[in-house]
């Protein structure tokens, strides 16, 4: 995150941040990680980045873990690895997660079932090894996937 973006994020009120977190059930709206099992706090992501004139209101905000937020950076689109075509990234305010992603059999990996799903998995690295290990461990405890 660059300084201009960092300062912009600081301008969000505590109330707005809490509303975004609560709406997301304290889960990352991309990889579905749960904040309560993360060593670092999650952040509020501007779906359309402020650098691309994205608004600072709830309709353009989502809750994201630090890794997803960092990998997304200012991107809103990327290449679908199957078709090679440019496609939008998953937008938690416009799209339903279940329409673009499914879990694999042991729930350790997210599988993209649409161009948007596949492109988002690649760009945000939704199947990072640390996240996969955590999903396996939490699944054994009956704590993954989140409801
Ligand atoms: Zn995430």
Coordinates of C-alpha atoms and ligand atoms in Angstrom, one line a residue:
X1 CA 0.0 0.0 0.0
X2 CA 1.4 3.4 -0.9
X3 CA 1.3 6.4 1.4
X4 CA -1.5 8.2 -0.4
X5 CA -3.7 5.1 -0.1
X6 CA -2.7 4.6 3.5
X7 CA -3.7 8.1 4.4
X8 CA -7.0 7.7 2.6
X9 CA -7.7 4.5 4.6
X10 CA -7.1 6.4 7.8
X11 CA -9.8 8.8 6.8
X12 CA -12.5 6.1 7.1
X13 CA -14.3 6.5 10.4
X14 CA -14.2 3.8 13.1
X15 CA -17.9 3.4 12.6
X16 CA -17.6 2.8 8.9
X17 CA -14.8 0.2 9.4
X18 CA -16.9 -1.6 12.0
X19 CA -20.0 -1.6 9.7
X20 CA -17.9 -3.1 6.9
X21 CA -16.4 -5.8 9.2
X22 CA -19.8 -6.6 10.7
X23 CA -21.5 -6.9 7.3
X24 CA -18.7 -9.4 6.3
X25 CA -19.1 -11.4 9.4
X26 CA -15.4 -10.6 10.2
X27 CA -14.4 -12.7 7.3
X28 CA -12.3 -11.8 4.3
X29 CA -14.8 -11.3 1.5
X30 CA -12.3 -12.8 -1.0
X31 CA -10.6 -15.8 0.5
X32 CA -13.1 -16.3 3.3
X33 CA -10.4 -16.3 6.0
X34 CA -11.8 -15.5 9.5
X35 CA -10.2 -12.6 11.3
X36 CA -10.5 -14.3 14.7
X37 CA -7.9 -16.9 13.4
X38 CA -5.6 -14.3 11.8
X39 CA -2.5 -12.9 13.5
X40 CA -3.1 -9.6 11.9
X41 CA -6.2 -7.4 11.7
X42 CA -8.1 -7.3 8.5
X43 CA -8.6 -4.1 6.6
X44 CA -11.2 -2.2 4.6
X45 CA -10.7 -2.6 0.9
X46 CA -11.9 -0.1 -1.7
X47 CA -13.2 -2.4 -4.4
X48 CA -12.7 0.4 -6.9
X49 CA -9.5 1.9 -5.6
X50 CA -9.4 5.5 -4.5
X51 CA -6.6 5.9 -7.1
X52 CA -9.2 5.1 -9.7
X53 CA -11.7 7.4 -8.1
X54 CA -13.5 4.7 -6.1
X55 CA -15.9 6.2 -3.6
X56 CA -15.4 6.1 0.2
X57 CA -18.8 4.6 0.9
X58 CA -20.2 1.3 2.0
X59 CA -21.2 0.3 -1.6
X60 CA -17.5 0.4 -2.6
X61 CA -16.0 -1.1 0.5
X62 CA -15.4 -4.7 1.6
X63 CA -13.5 -6.5 4.3
X64 CA -10.3 -8.1 3.3
X65 CA -7.4 -9.9 4.9
X66 CA -4.1 -8.2 4.6
X67 CA -2.8 -10.6 2.0
X68 CA -5.8 -10.3 -0.3
X69 CA -5.7 -6.6 0.1
X70 CA -2.0 -6.4 -0.8
X71 CA -2.3 -8.8 -3.8
X72 CA -5.4 -6.9 -5.1
X73 CA -3.6 -3.5 -4.7
X74 CA -5.2 -1.1 -7.2
X75 CA -6.3 -3.9 -9.6
X76 CA -9.9 -4.3 -10.7
X77 CA -9.3 -6.7 -13.5
X78 CA -6.9 -9.4 -14.7
X79 CA -6.5 -12.3 -17.1
X80 CA -8.7 -15.4 -16.8
X81 CA -6.1 -18.2 -16.9
X82 CA -8.4 -20.4 -19.0
X83 CA -9.5 -18.1 -21.8
X84 CA -6.7 -15.6 -21.6
X85 CA -9.2 -12.8 -21.7
X86 CA -9.2 -9.8 -19.5
X87 CA -11.9 -10.1 -16.8
X88 CA -13.1 -8.1 -13.8
X89 CA -12.0 -9.2 -10.4
X90 CA -14.7 -10.5 -8.0
X91 CA -16.7 -7.6 -6.5
X92 CA -18.2 -8.5 -3.2
X93 CA -20.9 -5.8 -3.6
X94 CA -22.0 -6.9 -7.1
X95 CA -21.3 -10.6 -7.1
X96 CA -22.3 -13.6 -4.9
X97 CA -19.2 -15.6 -3.7
X98 CA -21.1 -18.9 -4.3
X99 CA -21.8 -18.0 -7.9
X100 CA -18.0 -17.7 -8.7
X101 CA -16.3 -20.1 -6.3
X102 CA -16.7 -23.5 -4.8
X103 CA -14.5 -25.3 -2.3
X104 CA -12.6 -28.4 -3.3
X105 CA -13.5 -31.7 -1.6
X106 CA -11.5 -31.2 1.6
X107 CA -12.3 -27.5 1.7
X108 CA -8.6 -26.5 1.5
X109 CA -8.8 -24.7 -1.8
X110 CA -11.1 -22.3 -3.6
X111 CA -12.0 -23.3 -7.1
X112 CA -13.1 -20.7 -9.6
X113 CA -16.2 -21.7 -11.6
X114 CA -16.4 -18.5 -13.7
X115 CA -13.8 -16.3 -15.5
X116 CA -14.2 -13.8 -12.6
X117 CA -13.6 -16.6 -10.0
X118 CA -10.6 -18.0 -11.8
X119 CA -9.0 -14.6 -12.4
X120 CA -9.5 -13.5 -8.8
X121 CA -8.0 -16.7 -7.5
X122 CA -4.8 -16.0 -9.5
X123 CA -4.5 -12.3 -8.8
X124 CA -5.3 -12.4 -5.1
X125 CA -3.6 -15.8 -4.6
X126 CA -6.6 -17.1 -2.8
X127 CA -4.9 -20.5 -2.3
X128 CA -1.8 -19.3 -0.6
X129 CA -0.1 -22.2 1.2
X130 CA -0.5 -20.6 4.7
X131 CA -4.2 -20.1 4.1
X132 CA -4.6 -23.6 2.8
X133 CA -2.9 -25.0 5.9
X134 CA -5.1 -22.9 8.2
X135 CA -8.2 -24.1 6.3
X136 CA -7.2 -27.8 6.8
X137 CA -6.5 -27.2 10.5
X138 CA -9.8 -25.3 11.1
X139 CA -11.8 -27.9 9.1
X140 CA -10.6 -30.6 11.5
X141 CA -11.9 -28.5 14.4
X142 CA -15.2 -27.9 12.6
X143 CA -14.4 -24.2 12.2
X144 CA -14.1 -24.0 8.4
X145 CA -15.6 -23.1 6.0
X146 CA -17.2 -20.1 7.8
X147 CA -21.0 -19.9 7.6
Ligands
LIG1 ZN1 -8.4 -12.9 2.1

